[in-house]
Short mmCIF file of C-alpha atoms in Angstrom, two decimals:
data_model
loop_
_atom_site.label_atom_id
_atom_site.label_comp_id
_atom_site.label_asym_id
_atom_site.label_seq_id
_atom_site.Cartn_x
_atom_site.Cartn_y
_atom_site.Cartn_z
CA MET A 23 105.67 123.18 94.94
CA LEU A 24 102.11 122.68 93.71
CA GLY A 25 100.87 124.60 90.58
CA VAL A 26 97.12 125.01 89.58
CA ARG A 27 97.29 121.38 88.11
CA SER A 28 99.77 118.84 89.30
CA ARG A 29 100.08 115.21 88.26
CA ILE A 30 101.75 112.51 90.27
CA ARG A 31 102.29 108.98 89.06
CA ILE A 32 102.07 106.17 91.58
CA LEU A 33 104.28 103.28 90.25
CA MET A 34 102.53 100.19 91.96
CA PRO A 35 101.74 96.89 90.43
CA GLU A 36 98.43 96.16 88.77
CA ASP A 37 97.49 93.03 90.85
CA PRO A 38 94.26 91.29 90.49
CA LEU A 39 94.47 89.86 94.05
CA VAL A 40 95.81 92.77 96.27
CA VAL A 41 94.05 96.10 96.80
CA TYR A 42 96.40 99.06 97.67
CA ARG A 43 95.17 102.09 99.42
CA ALA A 44 96.60 105.34 98.68
CA ARG A 45 95.95 108.46 101.06
CA ILE A 46 96.60 111.75 99.66
CA THR A 47 96.63 114.67 102.17
CA MET A 48 97.07 118.43 101.18
CA GLN A 49 99.58 120.29 103.10
CA ARG A 50 99.01 124.09 103.79
CA ASP A 51 101.79 126.62 102.99
CA ALA A 52 103.66 127.36 106.14
CA THR A 53 104.36 131.00 105.30
CA ALA A 54 102.51 133.61 107.70
CA GLY A 55 100.64 135.31 104.81
CA ALA A 56 99.11 131.81 103.73
CA LEU A 57 97.98 130.96 107.29
CA THR A 58 95.41 133.96 107.11
CA MET A 59 94.09 133.16 103.66
CA ALA A 60 91.27 130.80 102.39
CA PRO A 61 91.66 128.83 99.29
CA ARG A 62 90.09 130.51 96.17
CA PHE A 63 88.42 127.22 95.01
CA GLY A 64 87.97 123.74 96.26
CA THR A 65 90.60 121.17 95.50
CA VAL A 66 89.82 118.72 92.73
CA VAL A 67 91.36 115.23 92.62
CA ARG A 68 91.26 112.73 89.56
CA GLN A 69 92.10 109.37 89.63
CA SER A 70 92.99 107.56 86.23
CA ASP A 71 95.50 105.66 84.35
CA GLY A 72 96.52 105.19 80.61
CA ARG A 73 93.99 102.43 79.83
CA ARG A 74 90.61 103.64 78.04
CA GLN A 75 88.77 101.22 79.76
CA PHE A 76 89.30 102.23 83.27
CA GLU A 77 86.86 104.17 85.12
CA SER A 78 88.32 107.65 86.29
CA LYS A 79 87.16 109.02 89.73
CA PHE A 80 86.87 112.41 91.09
CA TRP A 81 86.91 114.09 94.56
CA TYR A 82 86.08 117.82 95.16
CA ASP A 83 86.76 119.94 98.02
CA ALA A 84 88.48 117.37 100.05
CA SER A 85 91.67 117.90 102.09
CA SER A 86 92.37 114.18 102.43
CA VAL A 87 91.09 111.23 99.97
CA ASP A 88 91.66 107.66 100.02
CA LEU A 89 92.10 105.93 96.53
CA ALA A 90 91.30 102.08 96.28
CA ILE A 91 93.70 100.61 93.72
CA HIS A 92 93.42 97.12 92.32
CA GLY A 93 93.82 95.42 89.01
CA ARG A 94 91.22 93.86 86.85
CA GLY A 95 89.10 91.01 87.74
CA ALA A 96 89.72 87.45 86.42
CA TYR A 97 87.24 87.62 83.60
CA ALA A 98 87.81 90.99 81.70
CA THR A 99 86.05 91.74 78.45
CA GLY A 100 89.40 92.09 76.53
CA ASP A 101 93.04 91.48 76.52
CA PRO A 102 95.08 94.50 77.90
CA SER A 103 97.96 93.83 75.32
CA LEU A 104 95.81 94.21 72.19
CA ASP A 105 95.76 97.98 71.80
CA GLY A 106 99.08 98.74 73.59
CA ASP A 107 97.13 99.97 76.97
CA LEU A 108 99.81 98.54 79.12
CA TRP A 109 99.63 99.36 82.86
CA ASP A 110 102.24 102.04 83.75
CA GLY A 111 101.02 103.10 87.26
CA LEU A 112 98.21 105.18 88.50
CA ASP A 113 97.95 108.92 87.53
CA VAL A 114 96.63 111.18 90.27
CA ASP A 115 95.65 114.87 89.00
CA VAL A 116 95.38 117.66 91.52
CA TRP A 117 93.85 120.82 90.90
CA ALA A 118 94.39 123.23 93.94
CA ASP A 119 95.16 126.76 95.07
CA ALA A 120 98.86 126.95 94.72
CA ASP A 121 98.98 129.93 97.01
CA TYR A 122 97.15 128.26 99.73
CA PHE A 123 98.64 124.59 99.60
CA GLY A 124 102.40 124.06 99.48
CA GLY A 125 102.37 120.29 98.83
CA MET A 126 100.85 116.90 99.60
CA VAL A 127 101.70 113.74 101.38
CA VAL A 128 101.05 110.33 99.59
CA ASP A 129 100.95 107.28 101.90
CA LEU A 130 100.59 104.03 99.97
CA ARG A 131 99.83 100.90 101.88
CA ILE A 132 98.24 97.27 101.13
CA ASN A 133 94.52 97.12 102.29
CA TRP A 134 94.71 93.61 103.57
CA TYR A 135 90.92 93.47 104.52
CA SER A 136 89.90 94.54 100.92
CA SER A 137 92.43 92.22 99.46
CA LEU A 138 91.04 89.31 101.47
CA ASN A 139 87.67 90.11 100.51
CA ARG A 140 88.88 90.29 96.81
CA LEU A 141 90.58 87.13 97.04
CA VAL A 142 87.30 85.27 98.48
CA LYS A 143 85.17 86.80 95.59
CA ARG A 144 87.63 85.62 93.15
CA TYR A 145 87.95 82.03 94.15
CA ASP A 146 84.58 81.33 95.80
CA MET A 147 82.91 79.99 92.93
CA ALA A 148 86.33 78.42 91.84
CA LEU A 149 86.17 76.32 94.87
CA LEU A 150 82.53 75.29 94.31
CA ALA A 151 83.34 74.30 90.71
CA LEU A 152 86.67 72.37 91.68
CA SER A 153 84.61 70.64 94.48
CA PHE A 154 82.03 69.43 91.90
CA ALA A 155 84.84 68.07 89.86
CA TRP A 156 86.24 66.08 92.81
CA ALA A 157 82.68 64.69 93.78
CA CYS A 158 82.28 63.55 90.13
CA ALA A 159 85.65 61.75 90.45
CA VAL A 160 84.84 60.15 93.71
CA LEU A 161 81.45 58.78 92.43
CA LEU A 162 83.01 57.53 89.14
CA CYS A 163 85.90 55.67 91.43
CA GLN A 164 83.08 54.13 93.51
CA LEU A 165 81.12 53.01 90.39
CA ARG A 166 84.16 51.48 88.72
CA ALA A 167 85.10 49.68 91.88
CA TRP A 168 81.51 48.32 92.00
CA THR A 169 81.34 47.07 88.27
CA ASN A 170 84.70 45.51 88.84
CA GLY A 171 83.17 43.04 91.19
CA HIS A 172 84.30 44.66 94.58
CA GLU A 173 82.19 45.88 97.31
CA PHE A 174 81.04 49.55 96.85
CA PRO A 175 83.53 51.58 98.65
CA SER A 176 82.65 54.45 100.79
CA SER A 177 83.15 58.13 99.76
CA LEU A 178 86.30 58.44 102.12
CA GLN A 179 87.66 55.12 100.83
CA ALA A 180 87.29 56.43 97.36
CA ILE A 181 89.10 59.80 98.07
CA GLU A 182 92.00 57.55 99.45
CA ARG A 183 92.22 55.67 96.27
CA LEU A 184 92.21 58.88 94.33
CA VAL A 185 94.98 60.25 96.42
CA ARG A 186 97.12 56.99 96.15
CA GLY A 187 96.26 56.62 92.49
CA GLY A 188 97.90 60.00 91.73
CA ALA A 189 94.78 61.98 90.84
CA LEU A 190 95.53 64.65 93.27
CA ALA A 191 99.28 65.22 92.09
CA ALA A 192 97.78 65.20 88.55
CA ALA A 193 95.18 67.87 89.42
CA VAL A 194 97.90 70.05 91.14
CA VAL A 195 100.26 70.05 88.18
CA ALA A 196 97.30 70.76 85.91
CA ALA A 197 96.06 73.69 88.05
CA MET A 198 99.69 75.11 87.87
CA ALA A 199 99.97 74.48 84.21
CA ILE A 200 96.84 75.78 82.82
CA PRO A 201 97.42 79.41 83.50
CA LEU A 202 100.91 79.26 82.05
CA VAL A 203 99.73 77.74 79.01
CA GLN A 204 96.94 80.13 78.64
CA ILE A 205 99.48 83.12 78.95
CA GLY A 206 101.83 81.42 76.55
CA VAL A 207 99.35 80.73 74.02
CA ALA A 208 97.73 84.09 74.29
CA HIS A 209 100.96 85.84 73.73
CA ALA A 210 101.83 83.54 70.70
CA MET A 211 98.49 84.10 68.92
CA ARG A 212 97.90 87.72 69.85
CA ASP A 213 98.50 88.69 66.20
CA SER A 214 96.37 85.87 64.74
CA TRP A 215 93.42 85.74 67.04
CA SER A 216 90.75 88.30 67.30
CA ALA A 217 90.12 90.10 70.72
CA THR A 218 87.00 88.23 71.25
CA ALA A 219 88.93 84.75 70.65
CA LEU A 220 91.62 85.99 73.04
CA ALA A 221 89.23 87.02 75.69
CA ARG A 222 87.51 83.68 75.49
CA TRP A 223 90.84 81.80 75.81
CA ASN A 224 91.82 83.74 78.77
CA ASN A 225 88.54 83.36 80.53
CA LEU A 226 89.00 79.57 80.75
CA PHE A 227 89.66 77.90 84.03
CA MET A 228 90.08 80.81 86.60
CA GLY A 229 91.01 83.53 84.13
CA ALA A 230 94.54 84.44 83.15
CA ARG A 231 94.60 88.17 84.32
CA GLY A 232 98.02 88.97 85.91
CA GLY A 233 99.14 87.52 89.19
CA GLY A 234 102.22 85.65 87.51
CA TRP A 235 103.28 82.70 89.59
CA ALA A 236 100.81 83.51 92.48
CA GLN A 237 97.87 82.68 90.21
CA CYS A 238 99.55 79.20 89.41
CA VAL A 239 99.97 78.59 93.17
CA ALA A 240 96.55 79.87 94.06
CA ALA A 241 95.04 77.51 91.42
CA ALA A 242 97.06 74.50 93.14
CA VAL A 243 96.02 75.36 96.61
CA LEU A 244 92.36 75.56 95.43
CA ALA A 245 92.62 72.03 93.83
CA VAL A 246 93.92 70.64 97.23
CA MET A 247 91.27 72.77 99.25
CA ALA A 248 88.46 71.31 96.97
CA LEU A 249 89.35 67.80 97.73
CA GLY A 250 89.60 68.54 101.39
CA PHE A 251 86.19 70.29 101.21
CA VAL A 252 84.81 67.21 99.47
CA ALA A 253 86.22 64.96 102.24
CA CYS A 254 84.69 67.34 105.09
CA GLN A 255 81.26 67.03 103.25
CA ALA A 256 81.68 63.13 103.29
CA VAL A 257 82.70 63.06 107.00
CA VAL A 258 79.53 65.11 107.71
CA LEU A 259 77.11 63.23 105.68
CA ALA A 260 78.34 59.75 106.90
CA SER A 261 77.91 61.18 110.62
CA MET A 262 74.47 62.50 109.84
CA CYS A 263 73.45 59.05 108.23
CA GLU A 264 74.98 57.02 111.32
CA LEU A 265 73.38 59.34 113.90
CA SER A 266 70.01 59.04 112.18
CA ALA A 267 70.27 55.45 111.52
CA ARG A 268 70.89 54.94 115.19
CA ALA A 269 67.89 57.06 116.17
CA LEU A 270 65.62 55.20 113.72
CA ALA A 271 66.79 51.72 115.04
CA TRP A 272 66.22 52.86 118.71
CA LYS A 273 62.75 54.29 117.77
CA ILE A 274 61.50 51.41 115.84
CA GLY A 275 63.44 48.72 117.67
CA HIS A 276 64.25 46.72 114.54
CA SER A 277 60.49 45.94 114.06
CA SER A 278 59.01 44.74 110.78
CA ASP A 279 57.87 48.37 110.07
CA LEU A 280 61.49 49.21 109.01
CA ASN A 281 61.54 46.75 106.30
CA SER A 282 57.93 46.70 105.32
CA SER A 283 57.40 47.86 101.84
CA GLY A 284 53.81 46.64 100.98
CA SER A 285 52.27 49.98 100.35
CA GLU A 286 55.44 51.85 99.28
CA PRO A 287 54.71 51.50 95.30
CA GLY A 288 51.22 53.16 95.85
CA ARG A 289 52.46 55.98 98.06
CA MET A 290 55.40 56.46 95.84
CA ALA A 291 53.19 56.92 92.80
CA MET A 292 50.67 59.34 94.55
CA ALA A 293 53.74 61.29 95.82
CA THR A 294 55.39 61.56 92.47
CA THR A 295 52.07 62.75 90.90
CA ALA A 296 51.51 65.46 93.52
CA PHE A 297 55.27 66.47 93.42
CA ALA A 298 55.07 67.03 89.60
CA VAL A 299 51.86 69.00 89.98
CA LEU A 300 53.37 71.29 92.62
CA VAL A 301 56.54 71.88 90.81
CA SER A 302 54.60 72.57 87.49
CA THR A 303 52.24 75.48 89.27
CA LEU A 304 53.28 76.72 92.65
CA ILE A 305 56.92 75.69 93.87
CA PRO A 306 59.99 76.35 92.08
CA TYR A 307 62.31 73.43 91.01
CA GLN A 308 65.09 74.56 93.34
CA PHE A 309 62.73 73.88 96.30
CA ALA A 310 61.96 70.68 94.81
CA PHE A 311 65.66 69.78 94.57
CA LEU A 312 66.04 70.65 98.40
CA VAL A 313 63.18 68.30 99.24
CA ILE A 314 64.58 65.44 96.85
CA TYR A 315 67.83 65.84 98.97
CA MET A 316 66.35 65.82 102.15
CA ALA A 317 64.37 62.74 101.38
CA GLN A 318 67.56 61.08 99.86
CA LEU A 319 69.30 61.65 103.25
CA LEU A 320 66.28 60.15 105.07
CA THR A 321 66.45 57.09 102.96
CA ALA A 322 70.17 56.55 103.35
CA ALA A 323 69.58 56.52 107.08
CA ARG A 324 66.79 54.06 106.91
CA THR A 325 68.90 51.87 104.62
CA GLN A 326 71.73 51.97 107.08
CA ALA A 327 69.42 51.16 109.71
CA ARG A 328 68.37 47.99 107.83
CA GLY A 329 71.93 46.93 107.53
CA ALA A 330 72.14 47.19 103.74
CA HIS A 331 75.82 48.61 103.59
CA ASN A 332 76.33 48.56 99.93
CA LEU A 333 73.22 50.22 99.13
CA GLY A 334 73.49 52.72 101.99
CA LYS A 335 77.01 53.79 100.57
CA TYR A 336 75.72 54.23 97.23
CA GLN A 337 72.85 56.47 98.53
CA GLN A 338 75.41 58.29 100.64
CA ALA A 339 77.60 58.83 97.44
CA LEU A 340 74.58 60.38 95.60
CA LEU A 341 74.22 62.61 98.39
CA LEU A 342 77.80 63.77 98.18
CA PHE A 343 77.45 64.28 94.59
CA TRP A 344 74.31 66.28 94.88
CA THR A 345 75.98 68.44 97.76
CA SER A 346 77.60 70.58 95.33
CA SER A 347 74.27 71.58 93.60
CA LEU A 348 72.87 73.07 96.92
CA PRO A 349 74.75 76.49 96.80
CA TYR A 350 73.23 77.18 93.31
CA CYS A 351 69.65 76.71 94.58
CA ALA A 352 70.06 78.95 97.74
CA PRO A 353 69.73 82.41 95.94
CA GLU A 354 66.52 81.31 94.16
CA LEU A 355 65.19 79.73 97.22
CA LEU A 356 65.67 83.17 99.26
CA VAL A 357 64.07 85.18 96.57
CA TRP A 358 61.12 82.63 96.49
CA VAL A 359 60.71 82.74 100.33
CA ARG A 360 60.74 86.67 100.17
CA ASN A 361 57.99 86.68 97.46
CA LEU A 362 55.90 84.31 99.62
CA SER A 363 55.92 86.68 102.49
CA VAL A 364 54.29 89.44 100.09
CA LEU A 365 51.91 86.60 98.55
CA TRP A 366 53.64 86.82 95.32
CA LEU A 367 53.94 83.60 93.46
CA GLU A 368 56.74 83.45 90.83
CA ASP A 369 55.15 82.35 87.49
CA ALA A 370 58.07 82.17 85.10
CA ALA A 371 58.07 79.11 83.03
CA ALA A 372 61.83 78.44 83.66
CA ASP A 373 61.30 78.17 87.49
CA HIS A 374 58.48 75.39 86.99
CA ASN A 375 60.34 73.28 84.38
CA ILE A 376 60.05 69.72 85.61
CA LEU A 377 63.08 68.66 83.45
CA ASN A 378 65.27 70.79 85.68
CA MET A 379 64.87 68.47 88.37
CA ALA A 380 63.67 65.20 86.43
CA GLY A 381 67.29 63.71 86.71
CA TYR A 382 67.53 64.12 90.43
CA PHE A 383 63.95 62.97 91.15
CA ALA A 384 64.19 59.75 88.96
CA LEU A 385 67.51 58.67 90.44
CA ARG A 386 66.22 59.27 93.97
CA LEU A 387 63.29 56.99 93.29
CA LEU A 388 65.31 54.24 91.74
CA ALA A 389 68.12 54.48 94.22
CA ALA A 390 65.84 54.01 97.06
CA TYR A 391 65.40 50.31 96.25
CA ARG A 392 68.29 49.02 93.98
CA MET A 393 71.87 50.12 93.01
CA VAL A 394 73.51 50.52 89.52
CA PRO A 395 73.95 47.12 88.28
CA SER A 396 77.33 45.74 88.96
CA ALA A 397 77.40 43.45 85.89
CA GLN A 398 77.37 46.16 82.75
CA PRO A 399 78.59 45.83 79.29
CA ARG A 400 81.99 47.29 78.61
CA TRP A 401 80.42 49.80 76.23
CA LEU A 402 78.18 51.06 78.85
CA SER A 403 80.80 51.38 81.70
CA THR A 404 82.86 53.32 79.13
CA SER A 405 80.25 55.61 78.20
CA THR A 406 79.53 56.35 81.91
CA ALA A 407 83.32 57.15 82.35
CA VAL A 408 83.05 59.54 79.18
CA CYS A 409 80.13 61.38 80.59
CA PHE A 410 81.73 61.83 84.23
CA GLY A 411 85.16 62.88 82.42
CA ALA A 412 83.39 65.40 80.42
CA ALA A 413 81.57 66.60 83.24
CA VAL A 414 84.90 67.03 85.19
CA ALA A 415 86.38 68.93 82.18
CA CYS A 416 83.50 71.25 82.01
CA ALA A 417 83.67 72.25 85.73
CA TRP A 418 87.43 72.58 85.46
CA LEU A 419 87.76 74.75 82.40
CA VAL A 420 84.26 76.55 81.97
CA CYS A 421 82.11 76.46 85.17
CA VAL A 422 84.47 78.46 87.25
CA ARG A 423 83.16 81.38 85.45
CA ARG A 424 79.56 80.02 84.74
CA PRO A 425 79.10 77.99 87.97
CA PHE A 426 75.20 77.75 87.76
CA VAL A 427 75.83 75.35 84.75
CA LEU A 428 76.88 72.67 87.18
CA TYR A 429 73.39 72.14 88.38
CA ASP A 430 72.37 71.21 84.99
CA VAL A 431 75.30 68.94 84.54
CA ALA A 432 74.57 67.17 87.69
CA ASN A 433 71.01 66.70 86.68
CA ALA A 434 72.07 65.13 83.33
CA LEU A 435 74.40 62.76 85.05
CA SER A 436 71.91 61.78 87.54
CA ALA A 437 69.42 61.22 84.80
CA TRP A 438 72.14 58.83 82.88
CA LEU A 439 72.49 57.02 86.02
CA ALA A 440 68.63 56.65 86.32
CA LEU A 441 68.65 55.27 82.70
CA ILE A 442 71.32 52.72 83.52
CA GLN A 443 68.99 51.37 86.35
CA LEU A 444 66.01 51.36 84.22
CA ALA A 445 67.81 49.62 81.28
CA ASP A 446 69.36 47.00 83.60
CA TYR A 447 66.88 44.10 83.01
CA PRO A 448 66.75 44.58 79.15
CA LEU A 449 70.57 44.73 78.85
CA ARG A 450 70.87 41.53 80.89
CA LEU A 451 68.09 39.88 78.91
CA PHE A 452 69.79 40.75 75.53
CA ALA A 453 73.29 40.47 76.71
CA SER A 454 75.33 37.99 74.46
CA GLY A 455 78.78 36.57 74.65
CA SER A 456 78.71 36.01 78.53
CA GLU A 457 77.06 33.92 81.07
CA PRO A 458 74.33 35.76 83.08
CA ARG A 459 75.74 36.91 86.47
CA LEU A 460 73.46 36.82 89.64
CA GLU A 461 72.85 40.38 90.79
CA PRO A 462 73.42 40.85 94.33
CA SER A 463 70.43 41.87 96.42
CA SER A 464 71.06 45.42 97.79
CA SER A 465 69.14 44.78 100.96
CA ASP A 466 71.37 42.11 102.47
CA ASP A 467 75.19 42.51 102.18
CA VAL A 468 75.85 39.17 103.84
CA LEU A 469 73.73 37.37 101.23
CA GLN A 470 75.73 39.26 98.49
CA ARG A 471 78.88 37.97 99.65
CA LYS A 472 77.65 34.32 99.84
CA LEU A 473 75.97 34.64 96.36
CA ARG A 474 79.43 35.87 94.87
#
């Protein structure tokens, strides 16, 4: 029987991945007198629980209500175990006319569509961040093979080397172990650390907020999916470059125009000046990055059409490395195009900061003609490995929550590679303790093998 106020408690788990839907339907009294009456006031339903940070919801004058129940997201502002506000189910308070309603029916089931949507929203940025980490690992593997005196491997060959070398197995183990370590350390230090420190610790990686073993399995699956995603990107880029190279070779017919570069430096200087002026005044740096990416794609196709395989693989490797930055430019580009439709030019200083695309632009200019030097001092190759390792750690631990930082990380790594190419000649000139080695020309791979 219902009273004026009735409370029911739905004992269901607080799962951050699964969304439950509870439908509460009021049942009228079956007595003959009640069938002729109308309720004296509208029914009020209140959804809440024992946690003070959880928002309560109300419904008024509804004979049937749907309650969407889910746990807190991955990156909450505090730890639920600090103040004793542990989850103990969902409370539903009903204020109804007890003479008109004789009871209620509660139907609890899983909302699969909302659960899938929550799963995608929780891990879409994680997939992009882990893909960037794998892209860094692939490019580093290619650079190490090149500096060790071998030919520059393709992206798929580098992925195969990483898998055979145990990188994938190590990533899966780390993805499963990090959530457990987070939960264990947070439990051990809950009395020593402040609420802010615990929240920052739990917000590393993918956010330790419930899920148990399911969270560990999800992280491992995402690590494998991210590598597969990078492999698919490599296949698509290689196919695009191959088709474009065949189209260029068919159009030009292997004429001298394909290899002519007499006016290239002058045109490149003019294009660089015009590009810098446009970024500083009219176009945002996100659009500039898109132009750089498309220009790099065309350059890789032209290089492959000339038959310079090592240089072409290097340029495709940079394309794969830059592909992870494309999703972070899309929102700003959409806003910019929408503003152009109403003749409104964005004048924010941050959108016209040349430094935000200087690394990409410098490396694109240098990589159009030469590769990263294969003969490097040990300290330089070690510094490159440290920089890429720091980028992988940043993407793995921090950038799942703040994914837009990865654009700046990729820009900084591109600037580092550009500096290595600029410093190639001074480094070889002042190198000591070893015989100078002839640097292979990146325009003819057959000549490279002969010179070696």
